[in-house]
């Protein structure tokens, strides 16, 4: 169990992320807390078994005036390309807040232009790793509220806003969205149950899993020789 910190009141909006720091052979936990007048952040490192505050910079490129963050998406932060990512909100912007695990600096990645929501009424939006690229999945109804639709915004070149590319497919009756697998199939829940939906072929693969409450908290596993006490292994 981790020690409590000052940034833990229940009324605040909180985002958490777990990352492995390969350079130092260490694990880190990021906690972002939104409170007046702006968000604060702290980092836990396994090697020191302690929390410390980190500064959320309000500078970014190419948008230098993001302003103070007043809300953060409370879903677990997405770890990709050595950084933790979460969707954040300021007074004038809706963007991705990234935290580089190596230099412990925050950076801002602008989302696709706000008109990416004009064509639909979104019901789910989530950051994912789609075929080894950062992506934003938006699922909802079209403007006529008749047809279900899914927009997959893929950042072809990491950190380059101009590289956002949209993939659009029809997708009806989605009750929940859980993520996607390594091949880019979307893991969703509909009237049939838990389904893997391939946006390329439009094929659905029904999974024989009844209890889906735990699915959101699963992740890819990789064999590792990392020692949790931070020591180096010796033969």
mmCIF file with all atom_site columns, C-alpha atoms in Angstrom:
data_model
loop_
_atom_site.group_PDB
_atom_site.id
_atom_site.type_symbol
_atom_site.label_atom_id
_atom_site.label_alt_id
_atom_site.label_comp_id
_atom_site.label_asym_id
_atom_site.label_entity_id
_atom_site.label_seq_id
_atom_site.pdbx_PDB_ins_code
_atom_site.Cartn_x
_atom_site.Cartn_y
_atom_site.Cartn_z
_atom_site.occupancy
_atom_site.B_iso_or_equiv
_atom_site.pdbx_formal_charge
_atom_site.auth_seq_id
_atom_site.auth_comp_id
_atom_site.auth_asym_id
_atom_site.auth_atom_id
_atom_site.pdbx_PDB_model_num
ATOM 1   C CA . UNK A 1 1   ? 0.000   0.000   0.000   1.00 0.00 ? 1   UNK A CA 1
ATOM 2   C CA . UNK A 1 2   ? 1.332   3.453   -0.941  1.00 0.00 ? 2   UNK A CA 1
ATOM 3   C CA . UNK A 1 3   ? 1.573   6.281   1.541   1.00 0.00 ? 3   UNK A CA 1
ATOM 4   C CA . UNK A 1 4   ? -1.141  8.944   1.400   1.00 0.00 ? 4   UNK A CA 1
ATOM 5   C CA . UNK A 1 5   ? -0.294  12.372  0.010   1.00 0.00 ? 5   UNK A CA 1
ATOM 6   C CA . UNK A 1 6   ? -1.855  15.846  0.303   1.00 0.00 ? 6   UNK A CA 1
ATOM 7   C CA . UNK A 1 7   ? -3.290  15.580  -3.220  1.00 0.00 ? 7   UNK A CA 1
ATOM 8   C CA . UNK A 1 8   ? -5.943  12.994  -2.392  1.00 0.00 ? 8   UNK A CA 1
ATOM 9   C CA . UNK A 1 9   ? -9.297  14.654  -1.503  1.00 0.00 ? 9   UNK A CA 1
ATOM 10  C CA . UNK A 1 10  ? -12.159 12.621  -2.956  1.00 0.00 ? 10  UNK A CA 1
ATOM 11  C CA . UNK A 1 11  ? -13.997 15.600  -4.412  1.00 0.00 ? 11  UNK A CA 1
ATOM 12  C CA . UNK A 1 12  ? -11.194 16.320  -6.878  1.00 0.00 ? 12  UNK A CA 1
ATOM 13  C CA . UNK A 1 13  ? -10.890 14.991  -10.428 1.00 0.00 ? 13  UNK A CA 1
ATOM 14  C CA . UNK A 1 14  ? -7.955  12.549  -10.489 1.00 0.00 ? 14  UNK A CA 1
ATOM 15  C CA . UNK A 1 15  ? -6.086  10.745  -13.268 1.00 0.00 ? 15  UNK A CA 1
ATOM 16  C CA . UNK A 1 16  ? -3.575  7.954   -12.605 1.00 0.00 ? 16  UNK A CA 1
ATOM 17  C CA . UNK A 1 17  ? -0.930  6.341   -14.766 1.00 0.00 ? 17  UNK A CA 1
ATOM 18  C CA . UNK A 1 18  ? 1.641   3.568   -14.290 1.00 0.00 ? 18  UNK A CA 1
ATOM 19  C CA . UNK A 1 19  ? 4.863   3.490   -16.329 1.00 0.00 ? 19  UNK A CA 1
ATOM 20  C CA . UNK A 1 20  ? 8.158   1.632   -16.480 1.00 0.00 ? 20  UNK A CA 1
ATOM 21  C CA . UNK A 1 21  ? 11.275  3.832   -16.655 1.00 0.00 ? 21  UNK A CA 1
ATOM 22  C CA . UNK A 1 22  ? 13.677  1.704   -18.696 1.00 0.00 ? 22  UNK A CA 1
ATOM 23  C CA . UNK A 1 23  ? 16.702  4.005   -18.279 1.00 0.00 ? 23  UNK A CA 1
ATOM 24  C CA . UNK A 1 24  ? 16.666  3.660   -14.491 1.00 0.00 ? 24  UNK A CA 1
ATOM 25  C CA . UNK A 1 25  ? 15.044  0.228   -14.269 1.00 0.00 ? 25  UNK A CA 1
ATOM 26  C CA . UNK A 1 26  ? 12.271  1.734   -12.159 1.00 0.00 ? 26  UNK A CA 1
ATOM 27  C CA . UNK A 1 27  ? 8.487   1.990   -12.003 1.00 0.00 ? 27  UNK A CA 1
ATOM 28  C CA . UNK A 1 28  ? 6.636   5.283   -11.651 1.00 0.00 ? 28  UNK A CA 1
ATOM 29  C CA . UNK A 1 29  ? 3.062   6.264   -10.839 1.00 0.00 ? 29  UNK A CA 1
ATOM 30  C CA . UNK A 1 30  ? 1.743   9.627   -12.000 1.00 0.00 ? 30  UNK A CA 1
ATOM 31  C CA . UNK A 1 31  ? -1.186  11.287  -10.263 1.00 0.00 ? 31  UNK A CA 1
ATOM 32  C CA . UNK A 1 32  ? -2.806  14.428  -11.676 1.00 0.00 ? 32  UNK A CA 1
ATOM 33  C CA . UNK A 1 33  ? -5.317  16.218  -9.460  1.00 0.00 ? 33  UNK A CA 1
ATOM 34  C CA . UNK A 1 34  ? -7.581  18.991  -10.742 1.00 0.00 ? 34  UNK A CA 1
ATOM 35  C CA . UNK A 1 35  ? -8.332  21.556  -8.063  1.00 0.00 ? 35  UNK A CA 1
ATOM 36  C CA . UNK A 1 36  ? -8.743  25.323  -7.923  1.00 0.00 ? 36  UNK A CA 1
ATOM 37  C CA . UNK A 1 37  ? -7.117  27.307  -9.421  1.00 0.00 ? 37  UNK A CA 1
ATOM 38  C CA . UNK A 1 38  ? -5.362  24.716  -11.617 1.00 0.00 ? 38  UNK A CA 1
ATOM 39  C CA . UNK A 1 39  ? -4.208  21.108  -11.811 1.00 0.00 ? 39  UNK A CA 1
ATOM 40  C CA . UNK A 1 40  ? -1.341  19.729  -9.734  1.00 0.00 ? 40  UNK A CA 1
ATOM 41  C CA . UNK A 1 41  ? 0.706   16.582  -10.203 1.00 0.00 ? 41  UNK A CA 1
ATOM 42  C CA . UNK A 1 42  ? 2.912   14.238  -8.226  1.00 0.00 ? 42  UNK A CA 1
ATOM 43  C CA . UNK A 1 43  ? 5.047   11.235  -9.072  1.00 0.00 ? 43  UNK A CA 1
ATOM 44  C CA . UNK A 1 44  ? 5.767   8.069   -7.084  1.00 0.00 ? 44  UNK A CA 1
ATOM 45  C CA . UNK A 1 45  ? 8.966   6.135   -7.773  1.00 0.00 ? 45  UNK A CA 1
ATOM 46  C CA . UNK A 1 46  ? 9.311   2.552   -6.639  1.00 0.00 ? 46  UNK A CA 1
ATOM 47  C CA . UNK A 1 47  ? 13.067  2.821   -6.014  1.00 0.00 ? 47  UNK A CA 1
ATOM 48  C CA . UNK A 1 48  ? 12.619  5.577   -3.410  1.00 0.00 ? 48  UNK A CA 1
ATOM 49  C CA . UNK A 1 49  ? 9.175   4.478   -2.202  1.00 0.00 ? 49  UNK A CA 1
ATOM 50  C CA . UNK A 1 50  ? 8.108   8.120   -2.013  1.00 0.00 ? 50  UNK A CA 1
ATOM 51  C CA . UNK A 1 51  ? 5.947   10.789  -3.646  1.00 0.00 ? 51  UNK A CA 1
ATOM 52  C CA . UNK A 1 52  ? 7.100   14.199  -4.854  1.00 0.00 ? 52  UNK A CA 1
ATOM 53  C CA . UNK A 1 53  ? 5.437   17.037  -6.715  1.00 0.00 ? 53  UNK A CA 1
ATOM 54  C CA . UNK A 1 54  ? 6.144   17.754  -10.381 1.00 0.00 ? 54  UNK A CA 1
ATOM 55  C CA . UNK A 1 55  ? 5.326   20.986  -12.187 1.00 0.00 ? 55  UNK A CA 1
ATOM 56  C CA . UNK A 1 56  ? 2.699   21.058  -14.922 1.00 0.00 ? 56  UNK A CA 1
ATOM 57  C CA . UNK A 1 57  ? 4.063   23.573  -17.408 1.00 0.00 ? 57  UNK A CA 1
ATOM 58  C CA . UNK A 1 58  ? 1.594   25.714  -19.319 1.00 0.00 ? 58  UNK A CA 1
ATOM 59  C CA . UNK A 1 59  ? 3.958   26.114  -22.279 1.00 0.00 ? 59  UNK A CA 1
ATOM 60  C CA . UNK A 1 60  ? 3.615   24.017  -25.413 1.00 0.00 ? 60  UNK A CA 1
ATOM 61  C CA . UNK A 1 61  ? 4.244   23.955  -29.123 1.00 0.00 ? 61  UNK A CA 1
ATOM 62  C CA . UNK A 1 62  ? 2.633   24.974  -31.425 1.00 0.00 ? 62  UNK A CA 1
ATOM 63  C CA . UNK A 1 63  ? -0.024  26.327  -29.024 1.00 0.00 ? 63  UNK A CA 1
ATOM 64  C CA . UNK A 1 64  ? 1.822   28.462  -26.411 1.00 0.00 ? 64  UNK A CA 1
ATOM 65  C CA . UNK A 1 65  ? -1.243  29.641  -24.482 1.00 0.00 ? 65  UNK A CA 1
ATOM 66  C CA . UNK A 1 66  ? -2.990  26.512  -23.327 1.00 0.00 ? 66  UNK A CA 1
ATOM 67  C CA . UNK A 1 67  ? -3.876  28.074  -19.976 1.00 0.00 ? 67  UNK A CA 1
ATOM 68  C CA . UNK A 1 68  ? -4.608  26.401  -16.659 1.00 0.00 ? 68  UNK A CA 1
ATOM 69  C CA . UNK A 1 69  ? -6.014  22.891  -16.710 1.00 0.00 ? 69  UNK A CA 1
ATOM 70  C CA . UNK A 1 70  ? -9.345  22.683  -14.899 1.00 0.00 ? 70  UNK A CA 1
ATOM 71  C CA . UNK A 1 71  ? -10.395 19.127  -15.813 1.00 0.00 ? 71  UNK A CA 1
ATOM 72  C CA . UNK A 1 72  ? -8.681  15.850  -16.680 1.00 0.00 ? 72  UNK A CA 1
ATOM 73  C CA . UNK A 1 73  ? -10.115 12.635  -18.097 1.00 0.00 ? 73  UNK A CA 1
ATOM 74  C CA . UNK A 1 74  ? -10.293 10.226  -15.157 1.00 0.00 ? 74  UNK A CA 1
ATOM 75  C CA . UNK A 1 75  ? -9.600  7.106   -17.217 1.00 0.00 ? 75  UNK A CA 1
ATOM 76  C CA . UNK A 1 76  ? -6.163  5.517   -16.630 1.00 0.00 ? 76  UNK A CA 1
ATOM 77  C CA . UNK A 1 77  ? -3.412  7.361   -18.496 1.00 0.00 ? 77  UNK A CA 1
ATOM 78  C CA . UNK A 1 78  ? -2.224  5.697   -21.695 1.00 0.00 ? 78  UNK A CA 1
ATOM 79  C CA . UNK A 1 79  ? 1.464   4.702   -21.675 1.00 0.00 ? 79  UNK A CA 1
ATOM 80  C CA . UNK A 1 80  ? 2.981   5.014   -25.142 1.00 0.00 ? 80  UNK A CA 1
ATOM 81  C CA . UNK A 1 81  ? 6.340   6.060   -26.596 1.00 0.00 ? 81  UNK A CA 1
ATOM 82  C CA . UNK A 1 82  ? 7.873   6.552   -23.151 1.00 0.00 ? 82  UNK A CA 1
ATOM 83  C CA . UNK A 1 83  ? 5.140   8.903   -21.941 1.00 0.00 ? 83  UNK A CA 1
ATOM 84  C CA . UNK A 1 84  ? 1.807   8.826   -20.121 1.00 0.00 ? 84  UNK A CA 1
ATOM 85  C CA . UNK A 1 85  ? -1.105  10.461  -21.965 1.00 0.00 ? 85  UNK A CA 1
ATOM 86  C CA . UNK A 1 86  ? -4.464  11.804  -20.832 1.00 0.00 ? 86  UNK A CA 1
ATOM 87  C CA . UNK A 1 87  ? -7.102  14.101  -22.328 1.00 0.00 ? 87  UNK A CA 1
ATOM 88  C CA . UNK A 1 88  ? -7.178  17.445  -20.513 1.00 0.00 ? 88  UNK A CA 1
ATOM 89  C CA . UNK A 1 89  ? -9.311  20.574  -20.657 1.00 0.00 ? 89  UNK A CA 1
ATOM 90  C CA . UNK A 1 90  ? -8.473  24.224  -20.188 1.00 0.00 ? 90  UNK A CA 1
ATOM 91  C CA . UNK A 1 91  ? -10.696 27.243  -20.737 1.00 0.00 ? 91  UNK A CA 1
ATOM 92  C CA . UNK A 1 92  ? -9.991  27.429  -24.464 1.00 0.00 ? 92  UNK A CA 1
ATOM 93  C CA . UNK A 1 93  ? -8.465  24.075  -25.368 1.00 0.00 ? 93  UNK A CA 1
ATOM 94  C CA . UNK A 1 94  ? -9.175  20.345  -25.418 1.00 0.00 ? 94  UNK A CA 1
ATOM 95  C CA . UNK A 1 95  ? -5.860  18.522  -25.791 1.00 0.00 ? 95  UNK A CA 1
ATOM 96  C CA . UNK A 1 96  ? -3.632  15.590  -24.858 1.00 0.00 ? 96  UNK A CA 1
ATOM 97  C CA . UNK A 1 97  ? -1.439  16.138  -21.812 1.00 0.00 ? 97  UNK A CA 1
ATOM 98  C CA . UNK A 1 98  ? 1.652   13.923  -22.009 1.00 0.00 ? 98  UNK A CA 1
ATOM 99  C CA . UNK A 1 99  ? 4.193   13.214  -19.282 1.00 0.00 ? 99  UNK A CA 1
ATOM 100 C CA . UNK A 1 100 ? 7.629   12.015  -20.383 1.00 0.00 ? 100 UNK A CA 1
ATOM 101 C CA . UNK A 1 101 ? 8.781   9.372   -17.912 1.00 0.00 ? 101 UNK A CA 1
ATOM 102 C CA . UNK A 1 102 ? 12.468  10.010  -18.646 1.00 0.00 ? 102 UNK A CA 1
ATOM 103 C CA . UNK A 1 103 ? 12.804  13.786  -18.190 1.00 0.00 ? 103 UNK A CA 1
ATOM 104 C CA . UNK A 1 104 ? 9.589   14.116  -16.102 1.00 0.00 ? 104 UNK A CA 1
ATOM 105 C CA . UNK A 1 105 ? 8.305   17.029  -18.168 1.00 0.00 ? 105 UNK A CA 1
ATOM 106 C CA . UNK A 1 106 ? 4.744   17.669  -19.297 1.00 0.00 ? 106 UNK A CA 1
ATOM 107 C CA . UNK A 1 107 ? 4.011   18.464  -22.931 1.00 0.00 ? 107 UNK A CA 1
ATOM 108 C CA . UNK A 1 108 ? 0.836   19.220  -24.842 1.00 0.00 ? 108 UNK A CA 1
ATOM 109 C CA . UNK A 1 109 ? -0.297  17.466  -28.007 1.00 0.00 ? 109 UNK A CA 1
ATOM 110 C CA . UNK A 1 110 ? -3.186  19.131  -29.776 1.00 0.00 ? 110 UNK A CA 1
ATOM 111 C CA . UNK A 1 111 ? -6.108  16.928  -30.768 1.00 0.00 ? 111 UNK A CA 1
ATOM 112 C CA . UNK A 1 112 ? -7.619  17.033  -34.265 1.00 0.00 ? 112 UNK A CA 1
ATOM 113 C CA . UNK A 1 113 ? -9.478  20.312  -34.990 1.00 0.00 ? 113 UNK A CA 1
ATOM 114 C CA . UNK A 1 114 ? -12.601 20.693  -32.854 1.00 0.00 ? 114 UNK A CA 1
ATOM 115 C CA . UNK A 1 115 ? -14.747 20.238  -35.931 1.00 0.00 ? 115 UNK A CA 1
ATOM 116 C CA . UNK A 1 116 ? -13.920 16.525  -35.723 1.00 0.00 ? 116 UNK A CA 1
ATOM 117 C CA . UNK A 1 117 ? -17.031 16.302  -33.515 1.00 0.00 ? 117 UNK A CA 1
ATOM 118 C CA . UNK A 1 118 ? -19.298 18.237  -35.909 1.00 0.00 ? 118 UNK A CA 1
ATOM 119 C CA . UNK A 1 119 ? -20.310 15.136  -37.862 1.00 0.00 ? 119 UNK A CA 1
ATOM 120 C CA . UNK A 1 120 ? -21.452 13.152  -34.840 1.00 0.00 ? 120 UNK A CA 1
ATOM 121 C CA . UNK A 1 121 ? -22.780 13.092  -31.288 1.00 0.00 ? 121 UNK A CA 1
ATOM 122 C CA . UNK A 1 122 ? -19.982 11.318  -29.370 1.00 0.00 ? 122 UNK A CA 1
ATOM 123 C CA . UNK A 1 123 ? -20.803 8.697   -26.752 1.00 0.00 ? 123 UNK A CA 1
ATOM 124 C CA . UNK A 1 124 ? -17.291 7.327   -26.170 1.00 0.00 ? 124 UNK A CA 1
ATOM 125 C CA . UNK A 1 125 ? -13.891 8.913   -26.769 1.00 0.00 ? 125 UNK A CA 1
ATOM 126 C CA . UNK A 1 126 ? -10.652 7.345   -25.628 1.00 0.00 ? 126 UNK A CA 1
ATOM 127 C CA . UNK A 1 127 ? -6.931  7.383   -26.321 1.00 0.00 ? 127 UNK A CA 1
ATOM 128 C CA . UNK A 1 128 ? -5.535  4.039   -27.493 1.00 0.00 ? 128 UNK A CA 1
ATOM 129 C CA . UNK A 1 129 ? -2.519  2.524   -29.196 1.00 0.00 ? 129 UNK A CA 1
ATOM 130 C CA . UNK A 1 130 ? -3.799  1.621   -32.675 1.00 0.00 ? 130 UNK A CA 1
ATOM 131 C CA . UNK A 1 131 ? -1.401  -0.492  -34.743 1.00 0.00 ? 131 UNK A CA 1
ATOM 132 C CA . UNK A 1 132 ? 1.600   0.941   -32.849 1.00 0.00 ? 132 UNK A CA 1
ATOM 133 C CA . UNK A 1 133 ? 0.413   4.544   -33.249 1.00 0.00 ? 133 UNK A CA 1
ATOM 134 C CA . UNK A 1 134 ? -1.241  6.993   -30.873 1.00 0.00 ? 134 UNK A CA 1
ATOM 135 C CA . UNK A 1 135 ? -4.938  7.256   -31.728 1.00 0.00 ? 135 UNK A CA 1
ATOM 136 C CA . UNK A 1 136 ? -8.209  8.755   -30.540 1.00 0.00 ? 136 UNK A CA 1
ATOM 137 C CA . UNK A 1 137 ? -11.301 6.558   -30.862 1.00 0.00 ? 137 UNK A CA 1
ATOM 138 C CA . UNK A 1 138 ? -14.639 8.417   -31.012 1.00 0.00 ? 138 UNK A CA 1
ATOM 139 C CA . UNK A 1 139 ? -17.863 6.379   -31.134 1.00 0.00 ? 139 UNK A CA 1
ATOM 140 C CA . UNK A 1 140 ? -21.365 7.832   -31.347 1.00 0.00 ? 140 UNK A CA 1
ATOM 141 C CA . UNK A 1 141 ? -24.292 8.694   -33.605 1.00 0.00 ? 141 UNK A CA 1
ATOM 142 C CA . UNK A 1 142 ? -24.207 10.663  -36.830 1.00 0.00 ? 142 UNK A CA 1
ATOM 143 C CA . UNK A 1 143 ? -25.832 14.106  -36.922 1.00 0.00 ? 143 UNK A CA 1
ATOM 144 C CA . UNK A 1 144 ? -29.178 12.551  -37.922 1.00 0.00 ? 144 UNK A CA 1
ATOM 145 C CA . UNK A 1 145 ? -29.022 10.262  -34.859 1.00 0.00 ? 145 UNK A CA 1
ATOM 146 C CA . UNK A 1 146 ? -29.863 7.316   -37.087 1.00 0.00 ? 146 UNK A CA 1
ATOM 147 C CA . UNK A 1 147 ? -26.605 5.535   -37.815 1.00 0.00 ? 147 UNK A CA 1
ATOM 148 C CA . UNK A 1 148 ? -23.875 4.550   -35.386 1.00 0.00 ? 148 UNK A CA 1
ATOM 149 C CA . UNK A 1 149 ? -20.449 5.724   -36.431 1.00 0.00 ? 149 UNK A CA 1
ATOM 150 C CA . UNK A 1 150 ? -16.842 5.325   -35.314 1.00 0.00 ? 150 UNK A CA 1
ATOM 151 C CA . UNK A 1 151 ? -14.033 7.760   -36.067 1.00 0.00 ? 151 UNK A CA 1
ATOM 152 C CA . UNK A 1 152 ? -10.490 6.493   -35.561 1.00 0.00 ? 152 UNK A CA 1
ATOM 153 C CA . UNK A 1 153 ? -8.103  9.445   -35.521 1.00 0.00 ? 153 UNK A CA 1
ATOM 154 C CA . UNK A 1 154 ? -4.558  8.113   -35.965 1.00 0.00 ? 154 UNK A CA 1
ATOM 155 C CA . UNK A 1 155 ? -1.443  10.224  -35.360 1.00 0.00 ? 155 UNK A CA 1
ATOM 156 C CA . UNK A 1 156 ? 0.778   8.874   -38.133 1.00 0.00 ? 156 UNK A CA 1
ATOM 157 C CA . UNK A 1 157 ? 3.845   10.725  -36.814 1.00 0.00 ? 157 UNK A CA 1
ATOM 158 C CA . UNK A 1 158 ? 3.995   11.002  -33.038 1.00 0.00 ? 158 UNK A CA 1
ATOM 159 C CA . UNK A 1 159 ? 3.751   14.585  -31.804 1.00 0.00 ? 159 UNK A CA 1
ATOM 160 C CA . UNK A 1 160 ? 3.041   16.042  -35.262 1.00 0.00 ? 160 UNK A CA 1
ATOM 161 C CA . UNK A 1 161 ? -0.457  17.544  -35.171 1.00 0.00 ? 161 UNK A CA 1
ATOM 162 C CA . UNK A 1 162 ? -0.671  17.729  -38.955 1.00 0.00 ? 162 UNK A CA 1
ATOM 163 C CA . UNK A 1 163 ? -0.345  13.941  -39.159 1.00 0.00 ? 163 UNK A CA 1
ATOM 164 C CA . UNK A 1 164 ? -3.777  13.237  -37.616 1.00 0.00 ? 164 UNK A CA 1
ATOM 165 C CA . UNK A 1 165 ? -5.630  10.997  -40.109 1.00 0.00 ? 165 UNK A CA 1
ATOM 166 C CA . UNK A 1 166 ? -9.271  9.914   -39.855 1.00 0.00 ? 166 UNK A CA 1
ATOM 167 C CA . UNK A 1 167 ? -10.664 6.439   -40.478 1.00 0.00 ? 167 UNK A CA 1
ATOM 168 C CA . UNK A 1 168 ? -14.479 6.363   -40.523 1.00 0.00 ? 168 UNK A CA 1
ATOM 169 C CA . UNK A 1 169 ? -16.608 3.201   -40.232 1.00 0.00 ? 169 UNK A CA 1
ATOM 170 C CA . UNK A 1 170 ? -20.229 2.401   -39.387 1.00 0.00 ? 170 UNK A CA 1
ATOM 171 C CA . UNK A 1 171 ? -20.655 0.885   -35.947 1.00 0.00 ? 171 UNK A CA 1
ATOM 172 C CA . UNK A 1 172 ? -24.117 0.484   -34.405 1.00 0.00 ? 172 UNK A CA 1
ATOM 173 C CA . UNK A 1 173 ? -25.419 -0.234  -30.907 1.00 0.00 ? 173 UNK A CA 1
ATOM 174 C CA . UNK A 1 174 ? -22.225 0.095   -28.879 1.00 0.00 ? 174 UNK A CA 1
ATOM 175 C CA . UNK A 1 175 ? -22.898 -0.187  -25.148 1.00 0.00 ? 175 UNK A CA 1
ATOM 176 C CA . UNK A 1 176 ? -19.276 0.144   -24.077 1.00 0.00 ? 176 UNK A CA 1
ATOM 177 C CA . UNK A 1 177 ? -15.786 0.517   -25.524 1.00 0.00 ? 177 UNK A CA 1
ATOM 178 C CA . UNK A 1 178 ? -12.787 -1.141  -23.850 1.00 0.00 ? 178 UNK A CA 1
ATOM 179 C CA . UNK A 1 179 ? -9.846  -0.554  -26.192 1.00 0.00 ? 179 UNK A CA 1
ATOM 180 C CA . UNK A 1 180 ? -8.230  -2.354  -29.113 1.00 0.00 ? 180 UNK A CA 1
ATOM 181 C CA . UNK A 1 181 ? -5.828  -5.229  -29.678 1.00 0.00 ? 181 UNK A CA 1
ATOM 182 C CA . UNK A 1 182 ? -2.439  -5.271  -31.424 1.00 0.00 ? 182 UNK A CA 1
ATOM 183 C CA . UNK A 1 183 ? -4.080  -5.817  -34.825 1.00 0.00 ? 183 UNK A CA 1
ATOM 184 C CA . UNK A 1 184 ? -6.335  -2.772  -34.500 1.00 0.00 ? 184 UNK A CA 1
ATOM 185 C CA . UNK A 1 185 ? -9.573  -4.619  -33.721 1.00 0.00 ? 185 UNK A CA 1
ATOM 186 C CA . UNK A 1 186 ? -11.868 -2.709  -31.361 1.00 0.00 ? 186 UNK A CA 1
ATOM 187 C CA . UNK A 1 187 ? -13.038 -4.416  -28.187 1.00 0.00 ? 187 UNK A CA 1
ATOM 188 C CA . UNK A 1 188 ? -16.655 -3.367  -27.638 1.00 0.00 ? 188 UNK A CA 1
ATOM 189 C CA . UNK A 1 189 ? -19.803 -4.522  -25.902 1.00 0.00 ? 189 UNK A CA 1
ATOM 190 C CA . UNK A 1 190 ? -23.085 -4.585  -27.797 1.00 0.00 ? 190 UNK A CA 1
ATOM 191 C CA . UNK A 1 191 ? -26.368 -6.498  -27.611 1.00 0.00 ? 191 UNK A CA 1
ATOM 192 C CA . UNK A 1 192 ? -24.539 -9.675  -28.638 1.00 0.00 ? 192 UNK A CA 1
ATOM 193 C CA . UNK A 1 193 ? -22.010 -9.425  -25.829 1.00 0.00 ? 193 UNK A CA 1
ATOM 194 C CA . UNK A 1 194 ? -18.280 -8.796  -25.855 1.00 0.00 ? 194 UNK A CA 1
ATOM 195 C CA . UNK A 1 195 ? -17.123 -8.399  -29.454 1.00 0.00 ? 195 UNK A CA 1
ATOM 196 C CA . UNK A 1 196 ? -13.883 -7.796  -31.361 1.00 0.00 ? 196 UNK A CA 1
ATOM 197 C CA . UNK A 1 197 ? -14.728 -5.519  -34.302 1.00 0.00 ? 197 UNK A CA 1
ATOM 198 C CA . UNK A 1 198 ? -12.294 -5.249  -37.208 1.00 0.00 ? 198 UNK A CA 1
ATOM 199 C CA . UNK A 1 199 ? -12.628 -1.750  -38.736 1.00 0.00 ? 199 UNK A CA 1
ATOM 200 C CA . UNK A 1 200 ? -10.853 -2.900  -41.916 1.00 0.00 ? 200 UNK A CA 1
ATOM 201 C CA . UNK A 1 201 ? -13.034 -5.898  -42.797 1.00 0.00 ? 201 UNK A CA 1
ATOM 202 C CA . UNK A 1 202 ? -16.055 -4.875  -40.644 1.00 0.00 ? 202 UNK A CA 1
ATOM 203 C CA . UNK A 1 203 ? -16.101 -8.434  -39.280 1.00 0.00 ? 203 UNK A CA 1
ATOM 204 C CA . UNK A 1 204 ? -17.247 -9.104  -35.711 1.00 0.00 ? 204 UNK A CA 1
ATOM 205 C CA . UNK A 1 205 ? -15.842 -11.878 -33.543 1.00 0.00 ? 205 UNK A CA 1
ATOM 206 C CA . UNK A 1 206 ? -18.088 -12.647 -30.572 1.00 0.00 ? 206 UNK A CA 1
ATOM 207 C CA . UNK A 1 207 ? -16.066 -13.557 -27.475 1.00 0.00 ? 207 UNK A CA 1
ATOM 208 C CA . UNK A 1 208 ? -17.440 -16.148 -25.064 1.00 0.00 ? 208 UNK A CA 1
ATOM 209 C CA . UNK A 1 209 ? -16.966 -13.933 -22.011 1.00 0.00 ? 209 UNK A CA 1
ATOM 210 C CA . UNK A 1 210 ? -19.987 -13.129 -19.859 1.00 0.00 ? 210 UNK A CA 1
ATOM 211 C CA . UNK A 1 211 ? -18.577 -10.924 -17.099 1.00 0.00 ? 211 UNK A CA 1
ATOM 212 C CA . UNK A 1 212 ? -17.004 -7.863  -18.770 1.00 0.00 ? 212 UNK A CA 1
ATOM 213 C CA . UNK A 1 213 ? -16.452 -5.710  -15.671 1.00 0.00 ? 213 UNK A CA 1
ATOM 214 C CA . UNK A 1 214 ? -12.729 -6.549  -15.524 1.00 0.00 ? 214 UNK A CA 1
ATOM 215 C CA . UNK A 1 215 ? -11.987 -6.119  -19.241 1.00 0.00 ? 215 UNK A CA 1
ATOM 216 C CA . UNK A 1 216 ? -11.125 -2.409  -19.046 1.00 0.00 ? 216 UNK A CA 1
ATOM 217 C CA . UNK A 1 217 ? -8.326  -3.134  -16.583 1.00 0.00 ? 217 UNK A CA 1
ATOM 218 C CA . UNK A 1 218 ? -6.519  -5.734  -18.686 1.00 0.00 ? 218 UNK A CA 1
ATOM 219 C CA . UNK A 1 219 ? -3.333  -4.971  -20.577 1.00 0.00 ? 219 UNK A CA 1
ATOM 220 C CA . UNK A 1 220 ? -0.720  -6.693  -22.700 1.00 0.00 ? 220 UNK A CA 1
ATOM 221 C CA . UNK A 1 221 ? 1.799   -8.659  -20.663 1.00 0.00 ? 221 UNK A CA 1
ATOM 222 C CA . UNK A 1 222 ? 5.496   -9.004  -21.418 1.00 0.00 ? 222 UNK A CA 1
ATOM 223 C CA . UNK A 1 223 ? 7.991   -11.260 -19.676 1.00 0.00 ? 223 UNK A CA 1
ATOM 224 C CA . UNK A 1 224 ? 10.458  -9.231  -17.633 1.00 0.00 ? 224 UNK A CA 1
ATOM 225 C CA . UNK A 1 225 ? 13.418  -9.706  -15.304 1.00 0.00 ? 225 UNK A CA 1
ATOM 226 C CA . UNK A 1 226 ? 12.857  -6.383  -13.535 1.00 0.00 ? 226 UNK A CA 1
ATOM 227 C CA . UNK A 1 227 ? 13.251  -6.702  -9.763  1.00 0.00 ? 227 UNK A CA 1
ATOM 228 C CA . UNK A 1 228 ? 10.654  -4.784  -7.777  1.00 0.00 ? 228 UNK A CA 1
ATOM 229 C CA . UNK A 1 229 ? 13.150  -3.692  -5.130  1.00 0.00 ? 229 UNK A CA 1
ATOM 230 C CA . UNK A 1 230 ? 15.169  -1.849  -7.788  1.00 0.00 ? 230 UNK A CA 1
ATOM 231 C CA . UNK A 1 231 ? 18.303  -3.961  -7.260  1.00 0.00 ? 231 UNK A CA 1
ATOM 232 C CA . UNK A 1 232 ? 20.372  -5.421  -10.077 1.00 0.00 ? 232 UNK A CA 1
ATOM 233 C CA . UNK A 1 233 ? 20.198  -9.155  -10.705 1.00 0.00 ? 233 UNK A CA 1
ATOM 234 C CA . UNK A 1 234 ? 23.456  -11.053 -10.304 1.00 0.00 ? 234 UNK A CA 1
ATOM 235 C CA . UNK A 1 235 ? 24.163  -14.669 -11.176 1.00 0.00 ? 235 UNK A CA 1
#
